Short mmCIF file of C-alpha atoms and ligand atoms in Angstrom, two decimals:
data_model
loop_
_atom_site.label_atom_id
_atom_site.label_comp_id
_atom_site.label_asym_id
_atom_site.label_seq_id
_atom_site.Cartn_x
_atom_site.Cartn_y
_atom_site.Cartn_z
CA MET A 1 -0.35 0.28 0.11
CA ALA A 2 1.03 3.45 -0.13
CA HIS A 3 2.48 4.70 3.21
CA VAL A 4 1.34 7.94 4.75
CA ALA A 5 3.71 10.17 6.42
CA ALA A 6 4.43 8.80 10.28
CA LEU A 7 2.52 12.03 12.55
CA THR A 8 2.99 13.53 15.56
CA PHE A 9 0.42 12.45 18.00
CA GLU A 10 -1.26 15.64 17.72
CA GLN A 11 -1.40 15.24 14.36
CA ALA A 12 -2.61 12.10 14.04
CA ARG A 13 -5.84 13.62 16.81
CA ALA A 14 -6.22 15.61 14.61
CA VAL A 15 -6.81 13.79 11.78
CA ILE A 16 -9.00 11.32 13.74
CA LEU A 17 -11.66 14.69 15.01
CA GLU A 18 -11.55 16.30 11.39
CA ARG A 19 -12.39 13.38 9.54
CA VAL A 20 -15.13 11.38 11.91
CA ALA A 21 -16.58 14.84 12.56
CA GLY A 22 -16.22 15.34 8.70
CA ARG A 23 -18.54 12.09 8.46
CA ALA A 24 -20.83 10.97 11.63
CA ALA A 25 -24.19 10.59 10.75
CA ARG A 26 -26.78 12.16 13.57
CA PRO A 27 -27.37 8.68 15.50
CA ALA A 28 -30.37 7.66 16.40
CA VAL A 29 -32.08 9.23 19.52
CA GLU A 30 -34.18 7.29 22.36
CA ALA A 31 -35.50 8.93 25.45
CA VAL A 32 -34.71 6.83 28.68
CA PRO A 33 -35.15 7.41 32.16
CA LEU A 34 -32.44 9.82 33.73
CA ASP A 35 -31.13 6.90 36.38
CA ALA A 36 -30.26 5.15 33.28
CA ALA A 37 -28.73 7.94 31.30
CA CYS A 38 -25.33 8.40 33.02
CA GLY A 39 -22.86 7.69 30.29
CA ARG A 40 -25.03 8.30 27.73
CA VAL A 41 -24.47 11.13 25.41
CA LEU A 42 -27.95 14.06 26.15
CA ALA A 43 -29.20 13.99 22.23
CA GLU A 44 -30.74 17.08 23.09
CA THR A 45 -29.87 20.63 25.13
CA VAL A 46 -32.17 20.77 28.47
CA ALA A 47 -32.80 24.20 29.43
CA ALA A 48 -33.61 25.33 33.09
CA ASP A 49 -37.24 25.38 33.94
CA ARG A 50 -37.17 27.71 36.57
CA ASP A 51 -34.49 30.71 38.06
CA TYR A 52 -31.89 28.05 39.80
CA PRO A 53 -32.55 29.23 43.05
CA PRO A 54 -35.90 30.17 42.64
CA GLU A 55 -35.85 32.97 45.70
CA PRO A 56 -33.08 34.27 47.68
CA ARG A 57 -31.58 31.10 49.70
CA SER A 58 -29.91 31.07 52.26
CA MET A 59 -26.69 28.55 52.45
CA ARG A 60 -26.83 29.09 56.49
CA ASP A 61 -28.31 28.29 59.30
CA GLY A 62 -28.96 31.57 60.93
CA PHE A 63 -30.67 35.25 60.94
CA ALA A 64 -31.46 37.00 58.52
CA LEU A 65 -31.01 40.45 58.89
CA GLN A 66 -30.45 44.19 56.82
CA SER A 67 -26.92 44.20 56.75
CA SER A 68 -27.07 47.75 57.34
CA SER A 69 -28.59 47.19 61.05
CA THR A 70 -24.81 45.13 61.92
CA PRO A 71 -23.11 45.64 64.74
CA GLY A 72 -26.25 45.75 67.01
CA GLU A 73 -29.07 44.07 68.63
CA LEU A 74 -31.93 43.02 66.73
CA ARG A 75 -35.68 41.82 66.99
CA VAL A 76 -36.58 38.54 66.47
CA LEU A 77 -39.63 38.14 64.00
CA GLY A 78 -39.86 34.46 63.79
CA GLU A 79 -38.21 32.12 62.76
CA VAL A 80 -38.11 30.37 58.20
CA ARG A 81 -37.52 26.60 57.23
CA ALA A 82 -36.91 25.08 54.40
CA GLY A 83 -39.73 23.92 52.46
CA GLU A 84 -41.91 27.03 53.70
CA PRO A 85 -42.96 29.53 52.10
CA CYS A 86 -41.43 32.77 54.18
CA ARG A 87 -44.19 34.65 56.02
CA PHE A 88 -41.83 38.43 57.23
CA THR A 89 -40.91 41.48 56.11
CA VAL A 90 -37.59 42.24 57.42
CA GLY A 91 -37.14 45.83 58.91
CA ALA A 92 -34.32 47.79 59.83
CA GLY A 93 -33.62 46.25 63.50
CA GLU A 94 -34.90 43.02 62.59
CA ALA A 95 -34.45 39.41 62.00
CA VAL A 96 -35.70 36.43 61.35
CA GLU A 97 -34.04 32.78 62.34
CA ILE A 98 -33.29 30.67 59.04
CA MET A 99 -32.32 27.61 58.06
CA THR A 100 -29.76 26.33 55.45
CA GLY A 101 -32.02 26.19 52.01
CA ALA A 102 -35.28 28.17 53.56
CA SER A 103 -36.23 31.65 51.10
CA VAL A 104 -34.38 35.41 52.50
CA PRO A 105 -37.29 36.51 53.58
CA GLU A 106 -38.49 40.29 52.17
CA GLY A 107 -36.09 42.67 53.55
CA ALA A 108 -33.56 40.88 54.37
CA ASP A 109 -29.81 41.35 52.40
CA ALA A 110 -28.06 38.63 54.81
CA VAL A 111 -27.82 35.93 56.80
CA VAL A 112 -25.84 35.80 60.30
CA MET A 113 -24.47 32.47 60.47
CA ILE A 114 -25.65 31.26 63.84
CA GLU A 115 -22.62 30.56 65.43
CA HIS A 116 -21.34 34.12 65.34
CA VAL A 117 -24.16 35.72 67.30
CA SER A 118 -25.96 35.57 70.87
CA VAL A 119 -29.26 35.20 71.25
CA GLN A 120 -30.59 36.68 75.36
CA ASP A 121 -34.57 37.82 76.04
CA GLY A 122 -35.49 37.18 72.53
CA ARG A 123 -32.98 39.73 71.78
CA LEU A 124 -30.39 38.43 68.75
CA ARG A 125 -26.34 39.80 69.48
CA VAL A 126 -24.40 40.49 66.30
CA PRO A 127 -20.96 41.58 67.62
CA GLN A 128 -19.84 41.49 64.18
CA PRO A 129 -20.77 43.43 61.09
CA VAL A 130 -22.52 41.37 57.99
CA GLU A 131 -21.91 41.71 54.85
CA PRO A 132 -24.59 42.55 52.42
CA GLY A 133 -25.42 39.82 50.71
CA ALA A 134 -23.39 37.51 53.50
CA ASN A 135 -24.26 33.64 52.93
CA VAL A 136 -27.12 34.46 50.80
CA SER A 137 -27.92 32.75 46.99
CA PRO A 138 -29.10 35.50 44.95
CA GLN A 139 -32.39 34.56 43.30
CA GLY A 140 -31.32 32.58 39.50
CA SER A 141 -27.21 33.07 40.90
CA SER A 142 -27.01 29.65 39.23
CA LEU A 143 -28.78 29.02 36.68
CA ARG A 144 -31.54 31.48 34.81
CA ALA A 145 -34.84 30.26 33.59
CA GLY A 146 -35.00 29.11 29.83
CA ALA A 147 -30.97 29.02 29.97
CA VAL A 148 -28.57 26.59 29.01
CA ALA A 149 -28.90 23.93 31.62
CA VAL A 150 -27.06 20.93 29.94
CA GLU A 151 -25.84 21.35 26.08
CA SER A 152 -26.62 18.35 23.55
CA GLY A 153 -23.36 16.32 22.78
CA THR A 154 -22.60 16.31 26.77
CA ARG A 155 -21.17 12.68 28.02
CA LEU A 156 -23.62 12.54 31.54
CA SER A 157 -21.55 12.61 34.40
CA PRO A 158 -22.81 11.92 37.86
CA ALA A 159 -22.49 15.42 37.84
CA SER A 160 -24.95 16.36 34.95
CA ILE A 161 -27.54 14.44 36.01
CA ALA A 162 -27.66 16.11 39.18
CA LEU A 163 -28.63 19.22 37.87
CA LEU A 164 -30.77 17.62 34.74
CA ALA A 165 -32.88 16.20 37.97
CA ALA A 166 -32.42 19.89 39.34
CA VAL A 167 -34.31 21.12 36.41
CA GLY A 168 -36.87 18.36 36.57
CA ALA A 169 -35.88 16.77 33.29
CA ALA A 170 -37.17 13.15 34.38
CA GLN A 171 -36.90 11.37 30.50
CA VAL A 172 -34.07 12.74 28.49
CA PRO A 173 -33.03 12.09 25.08
CA VAL A 174 -29.50 10.36 24.44
CA PHE A 175 -28.01 9.08 21.35
CA ALA A 176 -27.70 5.03 20.49
CA PRO A 177 -24.93 4.62 21.69
CA PRO A 178 -22.36 3.21 18.79
CA ARG A 179 -21.42 -0.84 17.27
CA VAL A 180 -18.00 -1.26 17.97
CA ALA A 181 -16.43 -4.91 16.13
CA VAL A 182 -13.13 -6.02 18.40
CA LEU A 183 -11.64 -8.36 15.55
CA PRO A 184 -8.03 -9.25 17.47
CA THR A 185 -5.75 -10.90 14.54
CA GLY A 186 -3.18 -13.28 15.42
CA ASP A 187 -1.68 -17.30 15.25
CA GLU A 188 -0.28 -17.36 18.95
CA LEU A 189 -3.66 -16.62 20.98
CA VAL A 190 -5.65 -18.77 22.60
CA GLU A 191 -9.30 -17.82 24.42
CA ILE A 192 -8.41 -18.01 27.72
CA GLY A 193 -10.52 -20.15 29.33
CA GLU A 194 -7.37 -22.45 27.57
CA ARG A 195 -4.31 -23.56 28.32
CA PRO A 196 -1.95 -22.37 25.68
CA GLU A 197 1.13 -24.01 24.91
CA PRO A 198 4.30 -22.74 25.61
CA TRP A 199 4.21 -20.47 22.74
CA GLN A 200 0.80 -19.20 22.63
CA ILE A 201 -0.84 -16.66 25.02
CA ARG A 202 -4.31 -15.79 26.25
CA ASN A 203 -6.48 -13.56 24.27
CA SER A 204 -6.12 -10.07 26.42
CA ASN A 205 -6.18 -8.00 24.32
CA SER A 206 -9.93 -8.77 23.09
CA HIS A 207 -11.15 -8.87 26.89
CA ALA A 208 -8.98 -5.04 27.42
CA LEU A 209 -10.99 -3.59 24.48
CA ALA A 210 -14.20 -4.50 24.98
CA ALA A 211 -14.28 -3.35 28.52
CA GLN A 212 -12.30 0.13 27.21
CA VAL A 213 -15.74 0.51 24.17
CA ARG A 214 -18.07 -0.27 27.54
CA ARG A 215 -16.46 2.23 29.50
CA ALA A 216 -16.54 4.70 27.09
CA GLY A 217 -19.86 4.55 25.93
CA GLY A 218 -20.05 2.24 22.98
CA VAL A 219 -21.01 -1.82 22.91
CA PRO A 220 -18.50 -3.73 21.99
CA VAL A 221 -19.37 -6.49 19.37
CA VAL A 222 -16.17 -8.90 19.92
CA LEU A 223 -15.43 -11.37 16.92
CA PRO A 224 -13.52 -14.90 17.10
CA PRO A 225 -9.57 -14.35 16.62
CA VAL A 226 -8.51 -14.56 13.08
CA ARG A 227 -5.85 -16.03 12.01
CA ASP A 228 -2.97 -14.71 10.18
CA ARG A 229 -3.95 -15.72 6.12
CA LEU A 230 -5.02 -12.62 4.23
CA GLU A 231 -8.76 -14.87 2.98
CA ALA A 232 -9.74 -15.42 6.44
CA THR A 233 -8.53 -11.55 7.68
CA VAL A 234 -10.79 -10.31 4.93
CA ALA A 235 -13.48 -12.96 5.65
CA ALA A 236 -13.46 -11.56 9.55
CA LEU A 237 -13.45 -7.68 7.88
CA GLN A 238 -16.76 -8.42 6.06
CA GLU A 239 -18.28 -8.77 9.01
CA ALA A 240 -16.38 -6.40 11.40
CA LEU A 241 -17.23 -3.69 8.85
CA LYS A 242 -21.23 -4.02 9.45
CA GLN A 243 -20.95 -1.97 13.00
CA ASP A 244 -19.98 1.70 13.07
CA LEU A 245 -16.53 1.10 13.47
CA VAL A 246 -14.07 -1.41 13.45
CA LEU A 247 -10.76 -2.20 16.19
CA LEU A 248 -8.74 -4.94 14.68
CA SER A 249 -5.99 -5.91 17.55
CA GLY A 250 -2.21 -6.84 15.79
CA GLY A 251 -0.97 -8.17 12.51
CA VAL A 252 -0.28 -4.06 12.01
CA SER A 253 3.59 -3.76 12.30
CA ALA A 254 6.07 -4.78 8.78
CA GLY A 255 6.50 -8.04 9.90
CA LYS A 256 6.02 -10.71 7.55
CA TYR A 257 2.51 -11.36 8.14
CA ASP A 258 0.91 -8.72 9.28
CA LEU A 259 -1.85 -8.97 6.92
CA VAL A 260 -4.65 -6.07 8.05
CA GLU A 261 -3.63 -3.13 5.91
CA GLN A 262 -3.82 -5.78 2.64
CA ALA A 263 -6.81 -7.13 3.66
CA LEU A 264 -8.18 -3.55 4.45
CA GLU A 265 -7.19 -2.41 0.62
CA ARG A 266 -9.64 -5.53 -0.82
CA PHE A 267 -12.35 -3.59 0.51
CA GLY A 268 -10.94 0.06 -0.92
CA ALA A 269 -10.18 1.68 2.21
CA SER A 270 -8.41 5.23 2.30
CA PHE A 271 -6.09 5.22 5.06
CA TYR A 272 -5.22 8.42 6.53
CA PHE A 273 -2.05 7.50 8.65
CA ASP A 274 -0.38 4.18 9.71
CA ARG A 275 2.37 5.69 11.90
CA VAL A 276 2.38 7.68 14.65
CA LEU A 277 5.60 9.29 16.55
CA ILE A 278 4.55 7.57 19.97
CA GLN A 279 5.38 4.68 22.41
CA PRO A 280 3.94 2.52 22.68
CA GLY A 281 1.96 2.29 19.65
CA GLN A 282 4.21 3.26 16.75
CA PRO A 283 2.46 1.29 13.83
CA CYS A 284 -0.78 2.45 14.60
CA VAL A 285 -3.27 2.13 11.50
CA PHE A 286 -6.25 4.80 11.18
CA GLY A 287 -8.71 4.80 7.81
CA ARG A 288 -11.78 3.97 6.39
CA ALA A 289 -13.68 1.71 4.65
CA GLY A 290 -16.85 2.27 3.03
CA GLU A 291 -18.41 4.47 5.44
CA THR A 292 -16.98 2.46 8.28
CA PHE A 293 -13.56 4.05 9.99
CA PHE A 294 -11.31 1.36 11.30
CA PHE A 295 -8.48 1.45 13.94
CA GLY A 296 -5.37 -1.36 12.67
CA LEU A 297 -4.29 -1.06 16.62
CA PRO A 298 -0.55 -2.77 17.56
CA GLY A 299 -0.94 -5.96 19.05
CA ASN A 300 0.57 -5.54 22.25
CA PRO A 301 -1.26 -4.63 24.74
CA ALA A 302 -0.04 -1.46 25.88
CA SER A 303 0.09 -0.20 22.32
CA THR A 304 -3.38 -1.22 21.89
CA PHE A 305 -4.88 0.07 24.73
CA VAL A 306 -2.94 3.33 24.61
CA CYS A 307 -4.20 3.52 21.44
CA PHE A 308 -7.57 2.88 21.72
CA GLU A 309 -7.27 5.72 24.43
CA ILE A 310 -5.53 8.36 22.69
CA PHE A 311 -7.08 7.53 18.95
CA ALA A 312 -10.28 5.35 19.01
CA ARG A 313 -12.05 6.68 22.05
CA ALA A 314 -12.52 10.11 19.92
CA ALA A 315 -13.84 8.52 17.00
CA LEU A 316 -16.34 6.00 19.42
CA ASP A 317 -17.34 9.23 21.04
CA LEU A 318 -17.93 11.30 17.87
CA LEU A 319 -19.58 8.49 16.23
CA GLY A 320 -21.94 8.56 19.73
CA GLY A 321 -23.06 12.22 18.97
CA VAL A 322 -20.20 13.31 21.37
CA ALA A 323 -19.56 17.22 20.84
CA GLN A 324 -16.15 17.75 21.86
CA PRO A 325 -14.31 14.77 22.65
CA GLN A 326 -11.87 15.12 25.55
CA LEU A 327 -8.56 13.69 26.42
CA PRO A 328 -8.46 13.38 30.25
CA PHE A 329 -4.61 15.45 30.37
CA ALA A 330 -3.62 16.71 33.99
CA TYR A 331 -0.71 17.94 35.42
CA ALA A 332 1.24 16.19 38.25
CA VAL A 333 4.94 16.83 39.86
CA LEU A 334 7.66 14.25 39.87
CA ALA A 335 8.44 12.39 42.07
CA GLU A 336 11.86 11.43 41.03
CA PRO A 337 14.26 12.24 37.24
CA PHE A 338 12.69 10.63 33.66
CA ARG A 339 14.82 10.24 31.25
CA HIS A 340 14.02 9.11 27.41
CA ARG A 341 15.12 9.42 24.32
CA PRO A 342 13.40 12.19 22.26
CA GLY A 343 11.56 11.29 18.94
CA LEU A 344 8.49 10.31 20.47
CA THR A 345 5.53 11.25 22.96
CA ARG A 346 5.44 8.90 25.14
CA PHE A 347 2.77 7.48 27.29
CA LEU A 348 4.55 5.28 29.98
CA PRO A 349 2.49 4.35 33.07
CA ALA A 350 2.98 5.16 36.25
CA ARG A 351 1.02 6.05 39.31
CA LEU A 352 -0.09 9.84 40.72
CA GLU A 353 -0.51 9.87 44.27
CA ASP A 354 -0.07 11.61 48.04
CA GLY A 355 -0.24 15.06 46.69
CA ALA A 356 -0.42 15.04 42.85
CA ARG A 357 3.10 12.89 42.74
CA LEU A 358 4.25 11.36 40.08
CA HIS A 359 5.97 7.92 40.05
CA PRO A 360 6.66 6.27 36.53
CA ILE A 361 6.75 2.15 36.70
CA ALA A 362 9.30 0.01 35.57
CA TRP A 363 8.07 -1.76 32.44
CA GLY A 364 9.67 -3.53 30.53
CA GLY A 365 8.13 -2.85 26.92
CA SER A 366 4.85 -2.86 24.97
CA GLY A 367 3.87 -6.11 26.35
CA ASP A 368 3.93 -5.52 30.55
CA VAL A 369 0.59 -5.88 31.05
CA ARG A 370 2.01 -5.60 34.82
CA ALA A 371 3.01 -2.64 34.35
CA LEU A 372 0.22 -1.69 33.00
CA ALA A 373 -1.96 -3.15 35.41
CA GLY A 374 -0.42 -1.36 37.97
CA ALA A 375 -0.78 2.14 36.94
CA ASN A 376 -3.66 4.63 37.68
CA CYS A 377 -2.32 6.73 34.70
CA PHE A 378 -0.02 7.57 32.31
CA LEU A 379 2.90 10.00 32.13
CA VAL A 380 3.24 11.68 29.35
CA ALA A 381 7.02 12.61 27.16
CA ASP A 382 6.96 15.22 25.32
CA PRO A 383 9.14 14.07 22.05
CA ASP A 384 11.34 17.39 21.86
CA ARG A 385 12.18 16.88 25.89
CA PRO A 386 14.73 14.33 26.58
CA GLN A 387 14.98 14.74 30.68
CA TYR A 388 12.97 15.58 33.43
CA GLU A 389 13.94 16.53 36.58
CA ALA A 390 12.39 15.41 40.16
CA GLY A 391 9.60 18.19 41.53
CA GLU A 392 9.06 19.34 37.62
CA LEU A 393 6.04 19.49 36.38
CA ILE A 394 4.87 16.81 34.10
CA ARG A 395 1.70 16.32 31.86
CA VAL A 396 -0.37 13.06 32.29
CA LEU A 397 -3.08 11.38 30.70
CA MET A 398 -6.17 9.90 33.25
CA ALA A 399 -7.13 7.32 31.49
CA VAL A 400 -6.03 4.02 33.40
P1 AMP B 501 1.19 -7.58 16.56
O1 AMP B 501 0.86 -6.47 16.67
O2 AMP B 501 0.43 -9.18 15.37
O3 AMP B 501 2.57 -7.57 15.31
O4 AMP B 501 1.86 -7.74 17.94
C1 AMP B 501 2.33 -7.29 18.82
C2 AMP B 501 2.65 -8.43 20.21
O5 AMP B 501 1.29 -8.50 20.61
C3 AMP B 501 2.82 -10.27 20.03
O6 AMP B 501 3.95 -10.49 20.95
C4 AMP B 501 1.55 -11.00 19.99
O7 AMP B 501 1.58 -11.72 20.64
C5 AMP B 501 0.83 -10.12 21.13
N1 AMP B 501 -0.47 -9.67 20.57
C6 AMP B 501 -1.18 -9.49 19.42
N2 AMP B 501 -2.66 -9.62 19.65
C7 AMP B 501 -2.33 -9.82 20.47
C8 AMP B 501 -4.11 -10.43 21.33
N3 AMP B 501 -5.14 -10.78 21.06
N4 AMP B 501 -3.49 -9.99 23.20
C9 AMP B 501 -2.43 -9.97 23.77
N5 AMP B 501 -1.77 -10.48 22.61
C10 AMP B 501 -1.35 -10.32 21.97
MG1 MG B 502 0.00 -10.59 14.89
#
C-alpha cells in the first residue's frame, strides 16, 4: 500500500477528529429515564425550567437581617424553615431565624451564621458587622429560567445528572451508542479459558478492548480471533465492517504475517495514517472502508490499550454524538527524574500518589501488561524534551 507519512501524536489526533466529525451521521435518538442516562450522550439541549435558586436562599443556619443593622441588637420576628414560604418582612433592627435552604425573607439582604451571634431574652446580638449578601444565594445566581442547563452532545456524568434532576428532566433524549467491532488477529492467540502451549498467549486484547469500549459508552461486538492469513482476515473484516467502528488488534507492523492493511485494501480502504510518532503504539493505523472507520491497533497489550484511549475513543465519542471529545490530561509533580530518547511522545505507565506526586513504573516495553495494570495514569513525555527533573511538572493522561 502507499504509506502515509508518519504523524505526530497531535497531528494524528487532529486527523481523527476532522475525518470522523466530517462524516459522522447523527445517531438515532431514544428517550431514557434520567436514572438510566449516566454515561449516555444527551441528544437535545436541556434548559432550566425556572430560576435556580428560584428565590434568594440561605446558605447557612442563622438569622436573616439587614446588613445595615449590624453590628447591633435586633428583634427576632420568628423563624423560617426550608420547605415553607416565608411570611415575614424584615425591617431595620429586625431579624428572622432561618435554616439552610430556606427562602430569605423580604427586606433582608444577608444571613449571619448561628455560630456568630447570641440570643438573650428574644434579642439577637450580632457583635460583628455582616457584609451585604453574606450567606445568601441570589435568585437565579446559579441558572436563569430558560438558560442552558446541559448542552446537547454532552456525555452525562453523575454531576450533570444532578443538574438535570434539579431542572426536572425526568426523561432525557440520548443518542444510540455506537456498535464497535473488536477483531483480534494472531496465530498465537488462544481464548482465556484454554490452556496455552508455551508458544501461545491468551487473547487479552479482546477483553481489554471490550471493557474500554463499554467504559467509553460504546457497545462492543467481539469477533473470534482471526488467524494471520489474508483470506481469513478479509472474511472476518466482512463481518466487522457492518458495525459503526472497527478495532483490529495486531497485524499492523512490518512483519511478513502482518496482513491487516492488505486485507483492508480489498475493501477499497483509505488510510489516513499508518504510523504515529508515539510509544507505545507506533504502527497504529486509521482509515475508512466504505462508510466505516477502522483502527488497526498494534497487538502489544499496552499499545492496544493506549491507542484506544488516545485515538479510537475520540472516534467512538464522535460517532456517539459527543460534540467535543476531550483527553483527560493533567499535570503532576515528578517524584523522581525521568529521561527518554527524544523523537516520540511517550505514554508510560505511572502512579499518581499522595499529593499529585508522579512515580513512573518500571516496565518491560509495550507487552508488559503487569506494568499497565499497576498504573493509575500515564506519564506523557514530550518528544522534544529528553529529560525532566524531580519536582518538575509533567503531563499525565488520566486514563487507565
Ligand atoms: P502484532 O501487533 O500482531 O505484531 O503483535 C505484537 C505483540 O502483541 C505480539 O507479541 C503478540 O503476541 C501480542 N498480541 C497480539 N494480539 C494480542 C492479543 N489479542 N492479546 C494479547 N497479546 C496480543
Ligand atoms: Mg500478530
